[in-house]
């Protein structure tokens, strides 16, 4: 049966059909849906791990035990998982092992734009890159075969456009792959120096064999045009862009095995066309491979190493074809992303802004607290860095009483705990706010160890943030409702005045969770409104101006009461409230 599938859904289907036994991942856009769809297959054990390093280690352990295994993450997650990944290149595998990494060209939801192909080269691992949903499924199967043929983990590179686009996929039955026999082999799996030196030799020999494989694999395909004027070398989504922009008028070498790259095949392709273009988003990896081997290609002199490409861009650069378009003759207002109506983080960031504190921020939907009008975040580096960076900030400038770290509950579990331990261990005085909205909000409501539920919704022991902080040596742990801004401010002043580590848990569930009950919407009493826009300070998308007066959208307002105290004229009222 054929079905329209997201690229990520097709990856999950491939795992099911290929007999994958264990999946462990950490959610991260644009990779999250892979594991969510895997959880629909009862034949595959699947779980959310606290972070990408743990996920990769779980999957590697399952592979060593003999099962086909898989883990998924976004590109910055591969930084977290790099430690086990590099060593897994040395240990090799038993059951097939795939690490999926989804790059985010254009930074739709990421803090940087790194090119994960560098990791494949550095770790000396094969990497495959599908171009549509059908290939997402088929490349999973191919990756397992490569993994087991060459005794290696395989990287599956995705990108936002492939992960979140839909195309036709043909479904097949699952092939049950029995556990491979586990044989104790410390020389292969115990990477102390004496064994690792021997395994490095194995890795280098494997690289040579993979280069030969790259020349002949059906993952790298050639399409010759009727004329020999132009040839295009591309992989993944850039192949799709090129096909749409250039059609059958040019020849293509489509690279499916992106590491190692073939050489003879590229030389042969280049010899049969007059001009060769390399179209690759981000860095010039294919182009460099060609040029250092004496193949004349055109690449980054035409195409940027920043952001996403498009069909329009490729047509312009190669064919000189300008796309006609009409310009809108009015300035369209900028609409930056904002926190949701009723977001529990809004009151917290409003208070931090009001107190003029220096805020070491972290990765999550609450990173929007950096944007106006809240503007209450000074730094944001990577997952878990808020706490560690605040400790460094305070060590450099002396024990500051005007600084805090803000981190979400899921991110605290991901990699915030170690930063907190570092503070207590090294006699820091920092105040940490854990913004506990009882879910992983950033990626779409995934469970995490603090929610008490697994990926499939099974009830499990709920990890207590309070007890974790206590075990980390923090004596001052307090819980506050972030919508109670007066109490929040009072407690913050107390904790900032204390010369010892403290944790403030700002706990209120995400306003979008189904079980959260909302209050009736508020309203504006137009006669009292002075159009001062003080209510805008809270940054609520339910509040706007209409006919010169403030207005509250009753379909968005959840009655959180954060805006009402901002109005000095009593113009904001609850439904039914007397004038």
Short mmCIF file of N, CA and C in Angstrom, two decimals, residues 476-573:
data_model
loop_
_atom_site.label_atom_id
_atom_site.label_comp_id
_atom_site.label_asym_id
_atom_site.label_seq_id
_atom_site.Cartn_x
_atom_site.Cartn_y
_atom_site.Cartn_z
N UNK A 476 18.76 25.48 49.82
CA UNK A 476 17.63 26.40 49.67
C UNK A 476 16.89 26.09 48.37
N UNK A 477 15.80 25.38 48.48
CA UNK A 477 14.97 25.03 47.32
C UNK A 477 13.54 25.47 47.63
N UNK A 478 12.99 26.35 46.79
CA UNK A 478 11.65 26.87 47.04
C UNK A 478 10.81 26.75 45.77
N UNK A 479 9.52 26.62 45.96
CA UNK A 479 8.58 26.48 44.85
C UNK A 479 7.63 27.67 44.86
N UNK A 480 7.39 28.24 43.68
CA UNK A 480 6.50 29.39 43.58
C UNK A 480 5.67 29.29 42.31
N UNK A 481 4.47 29.85 42.33
CA UNK A 481 3.65 29.97 41.13
C UNK A 481 4.10 31.22 40.37
N UNK A 482 4.61 31.08 39.15
CA UNK A 482 5.14 32.26 38.43
C UNK A 482 4.07 33.29 38.11
N UNK A 483 2.79 32.90 38.13
CA UNK A 483 1.73 33.88 37.91
C UNK A 483 1.49 34.75 39.14
N UNK A 484 2.00 34.32 40.28
CA UNK A 484 1.92 35.14 41.49
C UNK A 484 3.18 36.01 41.52
N UNK A 485 3.16 37.07 40.74
CA UNK A 485 4.39 37.85 40.51
C UNK A 485 4.85 38.57 41.78
N UNK A 486 3.94 38.93 42.67
CA UNK A 486 4.37 39.61 43.90
C UNK A 486 5.17 38.65 44.78
N UNK A 487 4.65 37.43 44.94
CA UNK A 487 5.37 36.45 45.75
C UNK A 487 6.69 36.06 45.08
N UNK A 488 6.65 35.94 43.76
CA UNK A 488 7.86 35.58 43.02
C UNK A 488 8.95 36.63 43.24
N UNK A 489 8.58 37.89 43.16
CA UNK A 489 9.56 38.96 43.34
C UNK A 489 10.11 38.96 44.77
N UNK A 490 9.23 38.75 45.73
CA UNK A 490 9.66 38.75 47.13
C UNK A 490 10.64 37.62 47.41
N UNK A 491 10.33 36.44 46.89
CA UNK A 491 11.22 35.28 47.11
C UNK A 491 12.55 35.48 46.40
N UNK A 492 12.48 36.04 45.19
CA UNK A 492 13.73 36.28 44.46
C UNK A 492 14.65 37.22 45.24
N UNK A 493 14.07 38.27 45.81
CA UNK A 493 14.89 39.20 46.59
C UNK A 493 15.54 38.50 47.77
N UNK A 494 14.79 37.60 48.41
CA UNK A 494 15.35 36.86 49.55
C UNK A 494 16.49 35.95 49.10
N UNK A 495 16.28 35.24 48.00
CA UNK A 495 17.29 34.28 47.57
C UNK A 495 18.54 34.98 47.03
N UNK A 496 18.35 36.09 46.35
CA UNK A 496 19.50 36.81 45.81
C UNK A 496 20.35 37.42 46.93
N UNK A 497 19.75 37.62 48.08
CA UNK A 497 20.49 38.23 49.20
C UNK A 497 21.29 37.20 49.99
N UNK A 498 21.04 35.92 49.70
CA UNK A 498 21.70 34.85 50.46
C UNK A 498 22.98 34.43 49.76
N UNK A 499 24.05 34.29 50.48
CA UNK A 499 25.33 33.91 49.89
C UNK A 499 25.51 32.40 49.93
N UNK A 500 24.64 31.72 49.22
CA UNK A 500 24.78 30.28 49.04
C UNK A 500 23.91 29.88 47.85
N UNK A 501 24.17 28.72 47.26
CA UNK A 501 23.37 28.31 46.10
C UNK A 501 21.89 28.17 46.46
N UNK A 502 21.04 28.55 45.55
CA UNK A 502 19.61 28.38 45.79
C UNK A 502 18.91 28.06 44.47
N UNK A 503 17.81 27.34 44.61
CA UNK A 503 17.00 26.99 43.42
C UNK A 503 15.56 27.41 43.69
N UNK A 504 15.02 28.12 42.74
CA UNK A 504 13.62 28.53 42.80
C UNK A 504 12.88 27.81 41.67
N UNK A 505 11.94 26.95 42.03
CA UNK A 505 11.19 26.21 41.02
C UNK A 505 9.90 26.98 40.72
N UNK A 506 9.84 27.59 39.54
CA UNK A 506 8.65 28.34 39.11
C UNK A 506 7.72 27.36 38.42
N UNK A 507 6.77 26.85 39.18
CA UNK A 507 5.98 25.69 38.70
C UNK A 507 4.56 26.07 38.35
N UNK A 508 4.21 25.88 37.12
CA UNK A 508 2.83 26.01 36.62
C UNK A 508 2.78 25.30 35.27
N UNK A 509 1.79 24.43 35.05
CA UNK A 509 1.76 23.64 33.81
C UNK A 509 1.60 24.51 32.57
N UNK A 510 2.13 24.04 31.47
CA UNK A 510 1.98 24.69 30.17
C UNK A 510 0.49 24.94 29.90
N UNK A 511 0.19 26.14 29.44
CA UNK A 511 -1.22 26.51 29.21
C UNK A 511 -1.87 25.70 28.11
N UNK A 512 -1.07 25.02 27.29
CA UNK A 512 -1.63 24.26 26.17
C UNK A 512 -1.90 22.80 26.52
N UNK A 513 -1.52 22.38 27.73
CA UNK A 513 -1.81 20.99 28.12
C UNK A 513 -3.32 20.80 28.25
N UNK A 514 -3.80 19.65 27.79
CA UNK A 514 -5.24 19.43 27.72
C UNK A 514 -5.91 19.47 29.08
N UNK A 515 -5.20 19.07 30.13
CA UNK A 515 -5.83 18.99 31.43
C UNK A 515 -5.86 20.33 32.17
N UNK A 516 -5.21 21.34 31.62
CA UNK A 516 -5.17 22.65 32.28
C UNK A 516 -6.50 23.37 32.09
N UNK A 517 -7.11 23.78 33.19
CA UNK A 517 -8.38 24.50 33.16
C UNK A 517 -8.10 26.01 33.17
N UNK A 518 -8.76 26.73 32.28
CA UNK A 518 -8.54 28.17 32.19
C UNK A 518 -9.69 28.95 32.80
N UNK A 519 -9.38 30.17 33.22
CA UNK A 519 -10.40 31.07 33.74
C UNK A 519 -11.13 31.76 32.57
N UNK A 520 -12.29 32.33 32.84
CA UNK A 520 -12.99 33.08 31.78
C UNK A 520 -12.11 34.24 31.30
N UNK A 521 -12.26 34.63 30.04
CA UNK A 521 -11.43 35.71 29.50
C UNK A 521 -11.74 37.05 30.16
N UNK A 522 -10.73 37.91 30.22
CA UNK A 522 -10.91 39.26 30.73
C UNK A 522 -11.45 40.16 29.60
N UNK A 523 -11.80 41.40 29.99
CA UNK A 523 -12.32 42.33 29.00
C UNK A 523 -11.78 43.73 29.28
N UNK A 524 -11.86 44.59 28.29
CA UNK A 524 -11.46 45.98 28.44
C UNK A 524 -12.70 46.85 28.63
N UNK A 525 -12.67 47.71 29.65
CA UNK A 525 -13.73 48.69 29.82
C UNK A 525 -13.29 49.94 29.08
N UNK A 526 -13.82 50.11 27.87
CA UNK A 526 -13.33 51.13 26.96
C UNK A 526 -13.37 52.53 27.58
N UNK A 527 -14.39 52.79 28.40
CA UNK A 527 -14.52 54.13 28.98
C UNK A 527 -13.36 54.47 29.92
N UNK A 528 -12.76 53.45 30.49
CA UNK A 528 -11.66 53.69 31.43
C UNK A 528 -10.28 53.64 30.77
N UNK A 529 -10.21 53.05 29.60
CA UNK A 529 -8.91 52.88 28.93
C UNK A 529 -8.37 54.23 28.47
N UNK A 530 -7.12 54.56 28.85
CA UNK A 530 -6.47 55.81 28.47
C UNK A 530 -5.48 55.62 27.32
N UNK A 531 -5.49 54.45 26.74
CA UNK A 531 -4.63 54.13 25.58
C UNK A 531 -3.15 54.28 25.91
N UNK A 532 -2.78 54.04 27.16
CA UNK A 532 -1.38 54.21 27.56
C UNK A 532 -0.51 53.02 27.17
N UNK A 533 -1.13 51.90 26.85
CA UNK A 533 -0.46 50.67 26.41
C UNK A 533 0.39 50.03 27.51
N UNK A 534 0.13 50.37 28.76
CA UNK A 534 0.85 49.71 29.85
C UNK A 534 0.59 48.21 29.87
N UNK A 535 -0.59 47.80 29.42
CA UNK A 535 -0.94 46.38 29.40
C UNK A 535 -0.10 45.62 28.39
N UNK A 536 0.55 46.33 27.47
CA UNK A 536 1.39 45.69 26.47
C UNK A 536 2.71 45.19 27.06
N UNK A 537 3.05 45.67 28.26
CA UNK A 537 4.34 45.30 28.86
C UNK A 537 4.45 43.81 29.12
N UNK A 538 3.31 43.14 29.24
CA UNK A 538 3.33 41.72 29.55
C UNK A 538 3.54 40.86 28.30
N UNK A 539 3.39 41.49 27.12
CA UNK A 539 3.66 40.78 25.87
C UNK A 539 2.67 39.69 25.56
N UNK A 540 1.42 39.87 25.95
CA UNK A 540 0.41 38.83 25.69
C UNK A 540 -0.21 39.03 24.30
N UNK A 541 -0.22 37.98 23.47
CA UNK A 541 -0.79 38.12 22.13
C UNK A 541 -2.29 38.31 22.11
N UNK A 542 -2.95 38.15 23.26
CA UNK A 542 -4.41 38.36 23.31
C UNK A 542 -4.76 39.84 23.37
N UNK A 543 -3.75 40.69 23.68
CA UNK A 543 -4.01 42.12 23.83
C UNK A 543 -3.54 42.88 22.59
N UNK A 544 -4.40 43.74 22.08
CA UNK A 544 -4.04 44.54 20.91
C UNK A 544 -4.75 45.89 21.03
N UNK A 545 -4.54 46.75 20.05
CA UNK A 545 -5.25 48.04 20.00
C UNK A 545 -6.32 47.97 18.92
N UNK A 546 -7.50 48.47 19.24
CA UNK A 546 -8.61 48.53 18.28
C UNK A 546 -9.37 49.82 18.50
N UNK A 547 -9.48 50.60 17.45
CA UNK A 547 -10.18 51.89 17.53
C UNK A 547 -9.59 52.79 18.61
N UNK A 548 -8.27 52.76 18.73
CA UNK A 548 -7.60 53.64 19.68
C UNK A 548 -7.64 53.18 21.12
N UNK A 549 -8.23 52.04 21.41
CA UNK A 549 -8.32 51.52 22.77
C UNK A 549 -7.72 50.12 22.83
N UNK A 550 -7.29 49.76 24.03
CA UNK A 550 -6.83 48.38 24.20
C UNK A 550 -7.99 47.42 23.99
N UNK A 551 -7.64 46.21 23.52
CA UNK A 551 -8.68 45.21 23.26
C UNK A 551 -8.15 43.83 23.65
N UNK A 552 -8.99 43.01 24.21
CA UNK A 552 -8.60 41.65 24.59
C UNK A 552 -9.39 40.66 23.74
N UNK A 553 -8.66 39.80 23.05
CA UNK A 553 -9.28 38.75 22.22
C UNK A 553 -9.77 37.64 23.15
N UNK A 554 -11.07 37.51 23.25
CA UNK A 554 -11.65 36.54 24.19
C UNK A 554 -11.37 35.09 23.77
N UNK A 555 -11.01 34.89 22.50
CA UNK A 555 -10.71 33.52 22.06
C UNK A 555 -9.29 33.11 22.45
N UNK A 556 -8.46 34.10 22.81
CA UNK A 556 -7.08 33.80 23.22
C UNK A 556 -6.88 33.91 24.73
N UNK A 557 -7.58 34.87 25.36
CA UNK A 557 -7.36 35.14 26.78
C UNK A 557 -7.76 33.93 27.63
N UNK A 558 -6.91 33.58 28.59
CA UNK A 558 -7.20 32.46 29.49
C UNK A 558 -7.42 32.94 30.93
N UNK A 559 -7.53 34.27 31.10
CA UNK A 559 -7.81 34.81 32.42
C UNK A 559 -6.70 34.60 33.43
N UNK A 560 -5.45 34.74 32.99
CA UNK A 560 -4.32 34.49 33.89
C UNK A 560 -4.12 35.61 34.90
N UNK A 561 -4.70 36.77 34.63
CA UNK A 561 -4.69 37.91 35.55
C UNK A 561 -3.36 38.65 35.60
N UNK A 562 -2.44 38.37 34.67
CA UNK A 562 -1.17 39.09 34.70
C UNK A 562 -1.31 40.52 34.20
N UNK A 563 -2.27 40.76 33.29
CA UNK A 563 -2.39 42.09 32.70
C UNK A 563 -3.14 43.06 33.60
N UNK A 564 -4.09 42.56 34.37
CA UNK A 564 -4.97 43.45 35.14
C UNK A 564 -4.21 44.39 36.07
N UNK A 565 -3.23 43.90 36.83
CA UNK A 565 -2.51 44.82 37.74
C UNK A 565 -1.71 45.89 37.01
N UNK A 566 -1.46 45.71 35.72
CA UNK A 566 -0.67 46.69 34.97
C UNK A 566 -1.46 47.95 34.66
N UNK A 567 -2.77 47.87 34.70
CA UNK A 567 -3.61 49.01 34.31
C UNK A 567 -3.90 49.89 35.54
N UNK A 568 -3.37 51.12 35.49
CA UNK A 568 -3.56 52.02 36.62
C UNK A 568 -4.95 52.63 36.65
N UNK A 569 -5.73 52.39 35.59
CA UNK A 569 -7.04 53.04 35.48
C UNK A 569 -8.20 52.05 35.66
N UNK A 570 -7.87 50.83 36.00
CA UNK A 570 -8.91 49.84 36.23
C UNK A 570 -9.71 49.49 35.00
N UNK A 571 -9.06 49.56 33.82
CA UNK A 571 -9.78 49.31 32.58
C UNK A 571 -9.86 47.85 32.21
N UNK A 572 -9.14 46.99 32.93
CA UNK A 572 -9.19 45.55 32.63
C UNK A 572 -10.01 44.87 33.72
N UNK A 573 -10.99 44.13 33.29
CA UNK A 573 -11.92 43.53 34.26
C UNK A 573 -12.24 42.09 33.87
#
